[in-house]
C-alpha cells in the first residue's frame, strides 16, 4: 500500500520507527518530514500528507505529533479526509470498520513504539465493514463538508 507519513518535532522519532516497520511489511512510504527537534507547526506536515491521500498519490496517511491531537484536528479540515486519533488496538480496528478512516493520527508522548506498530498494522489491515448504517453516517459527514464548501 502507498502510505504518506508526516510528523512534527514531537513526533518524528516515532515516525522514524514506523517508516522502516511498514517498509518491512512491504508498504511504500512517502515521508514528508520533519526529521529533527527544531520546533515546527503540525499543520505544515498534515497538509501535504492529506493532499497526497485526497489526490490519490497515497491510499492512506499517518500523522504523528506529541499528542496526535493537533495533527488530527488539522487533518480533518481537509475535504475528503477522515482522520482518527488512535492510541489503542480496539479503536484502530473500529475506526476502519465503522468510519472508513483514511488518515491515522498518533501521539509520540502517549504511546510507545510497540503499541504504535500494532496500531498501524491493525489499522492498515482492517477493511471498512460496508454496513449500510456506517456508510449512511459517513455520507452525512461528507454532506456537511460539501455544503460548507459550497457556502465558502
Ligand atoms: C508540540 O509541543 C505539541 O503541542 C504538538 O506536537 C501536538 O501535541 C499538538 O497537538
Short mmCIF file of C-alpha atoms and ligand atoms in Angstrom, two decimals:
data_model
loop_
_atom_site.label_atom_id
_atom_site.label_comp_id
_atom_site.label_asym_id
_atom_site.label_seq_id
_atom_site.Cartn_x
_atom_site.Cartn_y
_atom_site.Cartn_z
CA UNK A 1 0.00 0.00 0.00
CA UNK A 2 1.19 3.57 -0.70
CA UNK A 3 1.23 5.50 2.57
CA UNK A 4 2.07 9.16 3.19
CA UNK A 5 3.51 9.92 6.62
CA UNK A 6 4.40 13.12 8.43
CA UNK A 7 5.28 14.32 11.90
CA UNK A 8 6.23 17.43 13.82
CA UNK A 9 9.25 17.82 16.09
CA UNK A 10 7.41 15.98 18.89
CA UNK A 11 6.53 13.02 16.66
CA UNK A 12 9.40 12.41 14.24
CA UNK A 13 11.13 9.84 16.46
CA UNK A 14 8.06 7.63 16.39
CA UNK A 15 7.74 8.26 12.63
CA UNK A 16 11.31 7.01 12.27
CA UNK A 17 10.23 3.75 13.93
CA UNK A 18 7.01 3.39 11.92
CA UNK A 19 8.57 4.04 8.48
CA UNK A 20 11.02 1.09 8.49
CA UNK A 21 8.45 -1.11 10.21
CA UNK A 22 5.88 -0.54 7.44
CA UNK A 23 8.56 -0.89 4.75
CA UNK A 24 9.46 -4.27 6.26
CA UNK A 25 5.80 -5.27 5.77
CA UNK A 26 6.06 -4.33 2.06
CA UNK A 27 4.39 -0.91 2.13
CA UNK A 28 5.63 2.08 0.11
CA UNK A 29 6.20 5.10 2.34
CA UNK A 30 6.18 8.77 1.29
CA UNK A 31 7.80 10.66 4.17
CA UNK A 32 7.10 14.42 4.15
CA UNK A 33 9.17 15.10 7.33
CA UNK A 34 10.02 16.56 9.72
CA UNK A 35 13.29 14.98 10.77
CA UNK A 36 14.71 16.91 13.72
CA UNK A 37 13.99 18.63 17.04
CA UNK A 38 13.57 22.12 15.59
CA UNK A 39 10.11 23.33 16.56
CA UNK A 40 7.66 23.27 13.66
CA UNK A 41 3.89 23.62 13.20
CA UNK A 42 1.97 20.35 12.83
CA UNK A 43 -0.36 21.73 10.15
CA UNK A 44 2.65 22.24 7.85
CA UNK A 45 3.04 18.45 7.82
CA UNK A 46 -0.60 17.38 7.96
CA UNK A 47 -1.46 19.30 4.78
CA UNK A 48 0.99 17.54 2.39
CA UNK A 49 0.04 14.13 3.79
CA UNK A 50 -3.68 14.81 3.43
CA UNK A 51 -3.22 16.24 -0.08
CA UNK A 52 -1.48 13.04 -1.16
CA UNK A 53 -4.40 10.99 0.17
CA UNK A 54 -7.05 13.19 -1.45
CA UNK A 55 -5.30 13.35 -4.84
CA UNK A 56 -4.70 9.59 -4.87
CA UNK A 57 -0.89 9.61 -4.66
CA UNK A 58 -1.28 7.75 -1.34
CA UNK A 59 -4.02 5.35 -0.26
CA UNK A 60 -3.62 6.23 3.43
CA UNK A 61 -1.93 8.81 5.61
CA UNK A 62 -0.29 8.61 9.03
CA UNK A 63 0.38 11.71 11.18
CA UNK A 64 2.30 11.90 14.44
CA UNK A 65 2.76 14.80 16.86
CA UNK A 66 3.20 14.93 20.63
CA UNK A 67 -0.39 14.06 21.43
CA UNK A 68 -1.80 13.41 17.95
CA UNK A 69 -4.48 15.98 18.72
CA UNK A 70 -3.17 18.89 16.65
CA UNK A 71 -2.48 16.61 13.70
CA UNK A 72 -5.97 15.08 13.85
CA UNK A 73 -7.70 18.46 14.11
CA UNK A 74 -5.68 19.84 11.19
CA UNK A 75 -6.17 16.73 9.04
CA UNK A 76 -9.94 16.80 9.42
CA UNK A 77 -10.02 20.30 7.88
CA UNK A 78 -9.09 18.81 4.51
CA UNK A 79 -12.14 17.86 2.47
CA UNK A 80 -12.25 14.10 1.92
CA UNK A 81 -10.12 13.27 4.95
CA UNK A 82 -11.48 11.20 7.81
CA UNK A 83 -8.75 11.17 10.42
CA UNK A 84 -8.92 9.25 13.70
CA UNK A 85 -6.73 9.85 16.74
CA UNK A 86 -5.89 6.34 17.96
CA UNK A 87 -3.91 5.09 20.95
CA UNK A 88 -5.19 1.52 21.34
CA UNK A 89 -5.82 -1.55 19.22
CA UNK A 90 -9.61 -1.58 19.72
CA UNK A 91 -10.16 1.85 18.18
CA UNK A 92 -7.57 1.16 15.46
CA UNK A 93 -9.84 -1.66 14.26
CA UNK A 94 -13.15 0.06 14.99
CA UNK A 95 -12.30 3.25 13.14
CA UNK A 96 -11.59 1.31 9.97
CA UNK A 97 -14.72 -0.86 10.26
CA UNK A 98 -17.08 1.96 11.25
CA UNK A 99 -15.58 5.23 9.96
CA UNK A 100 -13.53 4.11 6.93
CA UNK A 101 -10.78 6.47 8.09
CA UNK A 102 -8.11 7.28 5.56
CA UNK A 103 -5.71 9.06 7.93
CA UNK A 104 -4.43 7.86 11.32
CA UNK A 105 -3.05 10.22 13.98
CA UNK A 106 -0.98 9.15 16.98
CA UNK A 107 0.88 10.88 19.81
CA UNK A 108 4.52 10.03 20.43
CA UNK A 109 4.19 11.30 24.00
CA UNK A 110 1.24 8.96 24.68
CA UNK A 111 2.23 5.50 23.42
CA UNK A 112 5.41 3.52 22.95
CA UNK A 113 6.76 2.17 19.67
CA UNK A 114 5.46 -1.38 20.19
CA UNK A 115 1.85 -0.28 20.64
CA UNK A 116 2.19 2.18 17.74
CA UNK A 117 3.43 -0.58 15.42
CA UNK A 118 0.47 -2.79 16.34
CA UNK A 119 -1.95 0.11 15.85
CA UNK A 120 -0.70 0.90 12.35
CA UNK A 121 -0.64 -2.78 11.36
CA UNK A 122 -4.24 -3.32 12.52
CA UNK A 123 -5.43 -0.01 11.03
CA UNK A 124 -3.89 -0.86 7.62
CA UNK A 125 -5.17 -4.44 7.58
CA UNK A 126 -8.76 -3.84 8.71
CA UNK A 127 -11.28 -3.27 5.90
CA UNK A 128 -14.31 -0.98 6.09
CA UNK A 129 -17.36 -3.05 7.05
CA UNK A 130 -19.53 -1.59 4.24
CA UNK A 131 -22.53 -1.91 6.60
CA UNK A 132 -25.29 0.35 5.36
CA UNK A 133 -25.64 2.16 8.69
CA UNK A 134 -21.95 3.07 8.75
CA UNK A 135 -21.97 4.16 5.10
CA UNK A 136 -25.03 6.35 5.73
CA UNK A 137 -23.29 8.07 8.65
CA UNK A 138 -20.16 8.69 6.60
CA UNK A 139 -22.33 10.06 3.77
CA UNK A 140 -23.91 12.54 6.21
CA UNK A 141 -20.49 13.73 7.35
CA UNK A 142 -19.39 14.13 3.73
CA UNK A 143 -22.59 16.09 3.03
CA UNK A 144 -21.62 18.55 5.78
CA UNK A 145 -18.26 19.07 4.07
CA UNK A 146 -19.89 19.55 0.68
CA UNK A 147 -22.45 22.04 1.99
CA UNK A 148 -19.83 24.08 3.84
CA UNK A 149 -17.56 24.11 0.79
CA UNK A 150 -20.42 25.43 -1.38
CA UNK A 151 -21.13 28.23 1.13
CA UNK A 152 -17.49 29.39 1.18
C1 LIG B 1 4.24 20.28 20.44
O1 LIG B 1 4.75 20.71 21.67
C2 LIG B 1 2.82 19.75 20.62
O2 LIG B 1 1.97 20.77 21.01
C3 LIG B 1 2.33 19.09 19.36
O3 LIG B 1 3.21 18.08 18.96
C4 LIG B 1 0.96 18.41 19.46
O4 LIG B 1 0.93 17.57 20.56
C5 LIG B 1 -0.19 19.31 19.40
O5 LIG B 1 -1.35 18.88 19.41
#
